[in-house]
């Protein structure tokens, strides 16, 4: 397992350590179109157990679509995606089971608006995992405490701040005890002062060895928490490197241009 | 006034209208929800079936459906909904046929009201439900429909009030509800007709206005805050 408790451990060593892990999420030759737009072009990507991969890129580069395809919230036309050796089922109960094993955190939080915070977190464990209500609630309170919103357990999502809602969303995913977590721009809809509270929770998760794919614009998080940075543009993976290497020595013009625009403002 | 109530059994007619309304409402809510589930399903054939149902029943005049229940279901196909040998066979059979007509007709409106409710729910709600591993039926039951009902309270209320007034159509197959009695009053005591009209109107107002007020408060209380 990668030792991420030392935040500034050498990135190269990190990448090597991560790469020795067993592959958990494997994408091979994945292609997808939205009409004429080729949003994913021959994507090959392997994410090892315990690895934290941050996906960067300009908007419209296909990074969100990539993230959603892994959970099959987006279909794809060709190629294959396997999770823990299992090919992604097309639909039905098998797909539902697989989704239960892969947590997803959305840009818009998407907490169930008609349920309390506690019900949001216990719904999956009770309905999908068949836990008892008491068991599920006990675990939910632990998780809510861990993300620091246990005081709000009996409120409704609309009564919480964005940062609190997103932390609940993370707890809701964790309650399913997922093998991996996908984050689709988890801080993009947040007020600036709430971004850190969410990133802190994500950083903690990364340190505990959760396998994560994070689509984000938070370069600080990428530097701190990522084992590997993936740079996407126009539906292609243009670069893959440990964060320090990517930020200091991007190889493609597109990445240099992108970093120039982001890091100088 | 006394003559009106002593000669004509207005109270049981009123009770009949209430029974038609309440059972019709429950029945069409259940059937309408099922049709809405068909229309929302990922399977093309089921969606087509739901759409066909709504197209047929929403666009057919209720009178026609009521007659079809009586003439086609019962008199032609011989489908009876009551015990043939009982003394009140005609009353019970007509009452149940009338309910069938009211339910299949209003179910199409309930379905569309619910679909409009579903459209008030952000797509992310269903995506989140799927992402924690809920199946299609589970995410409908736990996440989508409960919010759809809340968003659809007002159009569902419209359908309920329309149903209350549409019960008058079933007098055509001899169900003794308020409009049926009104027709009898017109025939036997036309001197009481003006009064009878006023009384009927009052009775319907008693049924529909509180429902409207209740639904208004209800929809505000239930509204899902986002």
XYZ file of C-alpha atoms in Angstrom:
491
model
C 0.000 0.000 0.000
C 1.185 3.467 -0.800
C 2.268 5.420 2.212
C 0.369 8.660 1.914
C 0.638 9.707 5.541
C 3.761 11.640 4.558
C 2.232 14.162 2.207
C 5.401 15.061 0.365
C 6.795 11.599 -0.202
C 8.503 11.432 -3.547
C 5.926 11.149 -6.285
C 7.933 8.692 -8.351
C 8.124 6.275 -5.447
C 4.399 6.703 -4.941
C 3.609 5.884 -8.515
C 5.764 2.781 -8.407
C 4.186 1.622 -5.168
C 0.701 2.207 -6.550
C 1.464 0.500 -9.799
C 2.403 -2.700 -8.024
C -1.134 -2.942 -6.615
C -3.628 -5.248 -8.243
C -5.653 -3.567 -10.997
C -9.176 -2.707 -9.795
C -10.652 -0.612 -12.584
C -9.536 -1.401 -16.114
C -10.736 0.471 -19.201
C -9.710 -0.856 -22.604
C -10.367 0.963 -25.861
C -13.488 2.755 -24.623
C -15.242 4.910 -27.228
C -18.312 7.087 -26.923
C -20.069 9.644 -29.095
C -22.628 12.291 -28.248
C -24.081 12.618 -31.723
C -21.159 13.765 -33.870
C -18.990 14.591 -30.890
C -16.443 11.887 -30.116
C -16.312 12.376 -26.320
C -14.201 9.347 -25.426
C -11.508 8.209 -27.872
C -9.932 4.820 -27.274
C -9.525 5.322 -23.571
C -7.143 2.852 -21.912
C -6.782 3.260 -18.194
C -5.850 0.982 -15.325
C -6.408 2.020 -11.746
C -4.820 -0.127 -9.066
C -6.296 -0.955 -5.674
C -5.650 1.900 -3.304
C -4.553 4.249 -6.030
C -5.758 7.853 -6.212
C -6.073 9.107 -9.765
C -6.931 12.718 -10.434
C -8.326 13.521 -13.860
C -7.613 17.024 -15.112
C -8.500 18.756 -18.328
C -10.391 21.634 -19.891
C -14.187 21.525 -19.827
C -15.649 19.398 -22.574
C -12.584 17.157 -22.583
C -14.648 14.111 -21.599
C -13.399 13.708 -18.044
C -16.858 13.737 -16.446
C -18.127 11.340 -19.101
C -15.213 9.027 -18.343
C -16.044 9.092 -14.653
C -19.737 8.433 -15.299
C -19.022 5.646 -17.786
C -17.204 3.681 -15.083
C -20.484 3.597 -13.160
C -22.420 3.117 -16.391
C -24.419 6.269 -15.854
C -23.207 6.830 -19.418
C -23.269 4.056 -21.971
C -20.339 3.563 -24.322
C -20.183 2.113 -27.802
C -17.065 0.013 -27.854
C -14.301 -1.169 -25.588
C -14.612 -2.710 -22.176
C -14.620 -1.642 -18.567
C -13.959 -4.168 -15.826
C -14.147 -3.639 -12.102
C -12.274 -6.091 -9.918
C -12.062 -8.427 -12.901
C -15.803 -8.286 -13.580
C -16.965 -6.777 -16.864
C -19.497 -3.992 -16.398
C -22.980 -5.503 -16.943
C -25.239 -3.637 -19.344
C -28.307 -3.386 -17.152
C -30.503 -5.061 -14.580
C -29.758 -6.467 -11.158
C -26.134 -7.317 -11.983
C -25.434 -3.699 -12.883
C -27.157 -2.519 -9.706
C -24.932 -4.852 -7.641
C -21.840 -3.529 -9.315
C -22.870 0.082 -8.805
C -23.321 -0.659 -5.117
C -19.593 -1.490 -5.025
C -18.519 1.737 -6.695
C -19.348 4.944 -4.830
C -20.166 8.067 -6.793
C -20.068 11.664 -5.629
C -21.701 14.215 -7.912
C -21.063 17.869 -8.578
C -24.651 18.706 -7.577
C -24.560 16.464 -4.438
C -27.875 14.835 -5.434
C -28.947 14.018 -1.904
C -32.473 12.599 -1.838
C -34.425 15.783 -1.218
C -37.405 14.150 0.498
C -35.354 12.141 2.980
C -33.477 13.225 6.088
C -29.684 13.126 6.162
C -29.799 9.916 8.189
C -32.281 8.314 5.761
C -30.087 9.360 2.857
C -27.176 7.448 4.324
C -29.148 4.385 5.459
C -31.265 3.860 2.317
C -28.642 1.924 0.369
C -27.438 -0.292 3.239
C -31.039 -1.204 4.136
C -32.433 -1.716 0.614
C -29.368 -3.007 -1.213
C -27.226 -4.633 1.469
C -30.160 -5.902 3.528
C -28.901 -4.404 6.805
C -31.288 -3.906 9.680
C -32.425 -0.345 10.327
C -30.611 -0.229 13.669
C -27.370 -1.538 12.178
C -27.555 0.864 9.266
C -28.278 3.844 11.498
C -25.421 3.027 13.849
C -23.007 2.872 10.928
C -24.529 6.003 9.377
C -23.968 8.011 12.562
C -20.335 6.818 12.638
C -19.840 7.943 9.065
C -21.637 11.257 9.577
C -19.449 11.859 12.611
C -16.390 11.111 10.552
C -17.352 13.719 7.957
C -18.427 16.111 10.725
C -22.173 16.478 10.090
C -23.631 14.190 12.778
C -25.438 17.221 14.289
C -27.514 17.527 11.128
C -28.633 13.877 10.973
C -32.332 14.639 11.295
C -32.455 17.639 8.988
C -33.333 17.647 5.317
C -30.709 18.272 2.620
C -32.045 21.748 1.748
C -31.342 22.866 5.336
C -27.609 22.163 4.982
C -24.858 24.200 3.376
C -23.358 22.943 0.132
C -20.206 21.763 1.854
C -22.214 19.848 4.438
C -24.392 18.306 1.731
C -21.363 17.122 -0.205
C -19.859 15.567 2.927
C -23.157 13.758 3.509
C -23.023 12.553 -0.097
C -19.576 11.123 0.590
C -20.887 9.417 3.738
C -23.797 8.022 1.724
C -21.368 6.439 -0.726
C -19.095 5.150 2.044
C -22.053 3.509 3.773
C -22.141 1.025 0.884
C -18.554 0.025 1.706
C -17.466 0.544 -1.896
C -14.334 -0.902 -3.471
C -13.702 2.386 -5.212
C -15.060 5.928 -5.211
C -15.659 8.173 -8.187
C -15.778 11.931 -7.683
C -17.272 13.983 -10.502
C -16.153 17.590 -9.848
C -17.173 17.337 -6.194
C -16.238 20.915 -5.303
C -17.242 22.777 -8.455
C -20.665 23.775 -7.127
C -19.354 24.941 -3.754
C -18.673 28.377 -2.341
C -14.908 28.887 -1.999
C -14.900 28.703 1.802
C -16.588 25.305 1.717
C -14.244 23.662 -0.737
C -11.611 22.787 1.836
C -13.952 20.995 4.210
C -14.840 18.624 1.383
C -11.265 18.252 0.140
C -10.134 17.449 3.691
C -12.565 14.558 3.868
C -11.397 13.333 0.462
C -7.755 13.654 1.484
C -8.441 11.575 4.570
C -10.081 8.898 2.452
C -7.099 8.850 0.146
C -4.791 8.395 3.109
C -6.840 5.481 4.353
C -6.200 3.678 1.115
C -9.480 4.144 -0.733
C -9.231 3.675 -4.477
C -10.357 6.964 -5.965
C -10.873 8.543 -9.349
C -11.330 12.266 -8.917
C -12.347 14.657 -11.663
C -11.524 18.107 -10.346
C -10.099 21.542 -10.992
C -8.464 21.643 -7.558
C -4.772 21.579 -8.423
C -3.791 21.725 -4.761
C -5.682 18.545 -4.082
C -4.124 16.884 -7.121
C -0.636 17.734 -5.838
C -1.329 16.636 -2.279
C -3.423 13.524 -2.678
C -2.951 12.059 -6.128
C -0.708 9.127 -6.935
C -1.155 9.864 -10.593
C -2.552 12.701 -12.649
C -4.321 12.088 -15.925
C -4.672 14.922 -18.372
C -7.524 14.684 -20.852
C -8.328 16.822 -23.845
C -10.828 16.268 -26.673
C -11.776 12.849 -25.381
C -8.236 11.519 -25.226
C -5.843 10.814 -22.406
C -2.875 12.987 -23.369
C -0.662 12.570 -20.319
C -0.321 10.376 -17.278
C 2.259 11.129 -14.617
C 2.815 11.522 -10.902
C 1.528 14.977 -9.913
C 4.879 16.713 -9.344
C 6.156 15.530 -12.676
C 2.985 16.567 -14.487
C 2.811 20.022 -12.918
C 6.509 20.761 -13.282
C 7.230 19.105 -16.596
C 4.150 18.696 -18.738
C 5.123 17.145 -22.052
C 2.301 18.101 -24.420
C 1.593 21.623 -25.657
C -2.076 21.265 -24.702
C -1.191 20.476 -21.083
C 1.329 23.329 -20.916
C -1.303 25.710 -22.234
C -3.903 24.396 -19.765
C -1.569 24.644 -16.774
C -0.434 28.086 -17.857
C -4.017 29.338 -17.796
C -4.884 27.710 -14.498
C -1.803 28.185 -12.377
C -1.062 31.806 -13.185
C -4.364 33.390 -12.221
C -87.269 21.693 0.801
C -88.969 19.061 2.959
C -90.860 17.682 0.002
C -87.612 17.386 -1.904
C -85.902 15.347 0.777
C -88.921 13.258 1.724
C -89.891 12.302 -1.828
C -86.447 11.722 -3.206
C -83.694 9.868 -1.439
C -81.149 12.621 -1.816
C -79.002 11.486 1.083
C -78.373 8.039 -0.346
C -77.770 9.695 -3.733
C -75.211 11.956 -2.061
C -73.664 8.935 -0.356
C -73.491 7.184 -3.742
C -71.681 10.187 -5.252
C -69.215 10.091 -2.357
C -68.649 6.347 -2.787
C -68.065 6.748 -6.529
C -65.643 9.596 -5.860
C -63.638 7.935 -3.096
C -63.372 4.456 -4.608
C -62.860 5.971 -8.066
C -60.061 8.164 -6.703
C -58.256 5.296 -4.972
C -58.670 3.014 -7.976
C -57.498 5.554 -10.519
C -54.564 6.523 -8.298
C -53.388 2.899 -8.218
C -54.018 2.177 -11.898
C -52.644 5.577 -12.946
C -49.438 4.950 -10.976
C -49.006 1.584 -12.699
C -49.495 3.180 -16.113
C -47.019 5.923 -15.175
C -44.464 3.253 -14.220
C -45.000 1.700 -17.664
C -44.427 5.057 -19.320
C -41.229 5.621 -17.331
C -39.814 2.146 -17.783
C -36.617 1.567 -19.725
C -38.320 -1.155 -21.809
C -39.660 0.185 -25.099
C -42.638 -2.199 -25.316
C -43.850 -1.255 -21.847
C -43.486 2.439 -22.626
C -45.508 1.962 -25.811
C -48.218 0.132 -23.881
C -48.427 2.978 -21.351
C -48.581 5.593 -24.085
C -51.293 3.658 -25.930
C -53.344 3.396 -22.743
C -53.196 7.121 -22.098
C -53.918 8.013 -25.723
C -56.980 5.776 -25.884
C -58.591 6.560 -22.562
C -57.739 10.234 -22.247
C -59.191 10.958 -25.673
C -62.393 8.952 -25.394
C -65.418 10.779 -23.940
C -66.266 9.465 -20.491
C -69.893 8.886 -21.517
C -68.670 6.546 -24.218
C -66.510 4.612 -21.773
C -69.415 4.332 -19.318
C -71.682 3.025 -22.072
C -68.997 0.673 -23.288
C -68.703 -0.795 -19.805
C -72.426 -1.413 -19.692
C -73.123 -2.381 -23.306
C -69.899 -4.132 -24.246
C -68.519 -5.569 -21.032
C -71.801 -6.630 -19.540
C -74.535 -6.921 -22.141
C -72.414 -8.170 -25.023
C -69.523 -10.004 -23.409
C -71.604 -11.071 -20.428
C -69.007 -9.993 -17.886
C -70.796 -9.445 -14.596
C -69.268 -7.831 -11.538
C -71.931 -8.959 -9.071
C -73.716 -12.123 -8.053
C -76.329 -12.872 -10.808
C -78.741 -14.392 -8.350
C -78.815 -11.671 -5.754
C -81.842 -9.391 -5.633
C -79.851 -6.192 -6.017
C -77.830 -7.528 -8.966
C -78.612 -4.576 -11.257
C -77.771 -1.955 -8.660
C -74.487 -3.544 -7.639
C -73.446 -4.559 -11.156
C -74.116 -1.083 -12.575
C -72.346 0.542 -9.652
C -69.242 -1.578 -10.242
C -69.290 -1.124 -14.010
C -69.554 2.617 -13.397
C -66.509 2.424 -11.136
C -64.548 0.558 -13.787
C -65.350 3.299 -16.287
C -64.436 6.100 -13.878
C -61.202 4.387 -12.888
C -59.870 3.553 -16.368
C -60.747 7.037 -17.608
C -59.217 9.004 -14.739
C -56.195 6.738 -14.472
C -54.939 8.243 -17.725
C -55.071 11.720 -16.161
C -53.441 10.497 -12.947
C -50.653 8.983 -15.045
C -49.999 12.255 -16.836
C -50.174 14.250 -13.589
C -47.572 11.913 -12.096
C -45.355 12.214 -15.144
C -45.463 15.978 -14.791
C -44.451 15.401 -11.166
C -41.551 13.219 -12.281
C -40.402 16.023 -14.555
C -40.023 18.312 -11.529
C -37.336 16.000 -10.136
C -33.749 16.746 -11.165
C -32.178 13.893 -13.139
C -29.460 13.666 -10.496
C -31.912 12.179 -7.993
C -32.419 9.078 -10.118
C -28.702 8.919 -10.920
C -27.821 9.049 -7.245
C -30.364 6.313 -6.548
C -28.837 4.113 -9.228
C -25.315 4.900 -8.101
C -25.915 3.421 -4.640
C -27.109 0.225 -6.300
C -30.885 0.579 -6.160
C -32.638 -1.314 -8.957
C -35.068 0.428 -11.325
C -38.097 -0.510 -9.210
C -36.373 0.405 -5.958
C -35.303 3.805 -7.217
C -38.842 4.479 -8.460
C -40.357 3.431 -5.160
C -37.846 5.029 -2.813
C -36.713 8.125 -4.639
C -38.623 9.073 -7.781
C -42.304 8.392 -7.073
C -42.427 9.841 -3.530
C -41.064 13.107 -4.917
C -43.244 12.878 -8.025
C -46.396 12.588 -5.891
C -45.382 15.691 -3.968
C -44.729 17.618 -7.138
C -47.993 16.363 -8.615
C -50.338 17.220 -5.732
C -51.899 20.148 -7.584
C -52.587 18.385 -10.922
C -53.695 15.266 -9.008
C -56.105 17.489 -7.081
C -57.500 18.817 -10.347
C -58.117 15.255 -11.459
C -59.806 14.414 -8.144
C -62.155 17.404 -8.424
C -62.900 16.574 -12.061
C -63.616 12.995 -10.995
C -66.072 14.202 -8.327
C -68.060 16.086 -10.933
C -67.668 13.409 -13.608
C -69.482 10.902 -11.386
C -72.680 12.528 -12.695
C -72.064 10.826 -16.044
C -72.731 7.355 -14.643
C -76.433 8.166 -14.179
C -76.663 7.110 -17.838
C -76.342 3.460 -16.800
C -78.750 3.843 -13.926
C -76.525 4.431 -10.915
C -78.619 6.354 -8.421
C -76.295 9.215 -7.617
C -77.106 12.934 -7.419
C -77.600 13.623 -11.139
C -79.836 10.573 -11.400
C -82.095 11.988 -8.697
C -82.042 15.381 -10.365
C -83.366 13.787 -13.557
C -86.127 12.099 -11.568
C -87.061 15.354 -9.871
C -87.228 16.987 -13.284
C -89.605 14.271 -14.370
C -91.884 13.917 -11.372
C -91.725 17.228 -9.488
C -90.578 19.836 -11.981
C -92.060 22.510 -9.674
C -89.136 21.756 -7.345
C -86.536 21.935 -10.077
C -85.021 25.319 -9.178
C -84.651 24.325 -5.571
C -83.302 20.934 -6.578
C -80.638 22.558 -8.751
C -79.555 24.802 -5.884
C -79.383 21.880 -3.479
C -77.374 19.739 -5.929
C -74.974 22.582 -6.540
C -74.528 23.042 -2.792
C -73.856 19.347 -2.280
C -71.147 19.352 -4.954
C -69.625 22.508 -3.523
C -69.494 20.778 -0.145
C -67.490 17.982 -1.775
C -65.147 19.923 -4.007
C -64.291 23.185 -2.236
C -62.813 21.613 0.923
C -60.806 19.241 -1.262
C -59.372 22.238 -3.111
C -58.490 24.077 0.118
C -57.012 20.939 1.668
C -54.887 20.231 -1.414
C -53.537 23.772 -1.439
C -52.258 23.557 2.131
C -51.150 19.992 1.572
C -49.089 20.807 -1.512
C -47.344 23.652 0.322
C -46.534 21.437 3.296
C -45.342 18.543 1.189
C -43.321 20.548 -1.308
C -39.781 19.180 -1.479
C -37.305 21.943 -0.713
C -34.285 21.950 -2.978
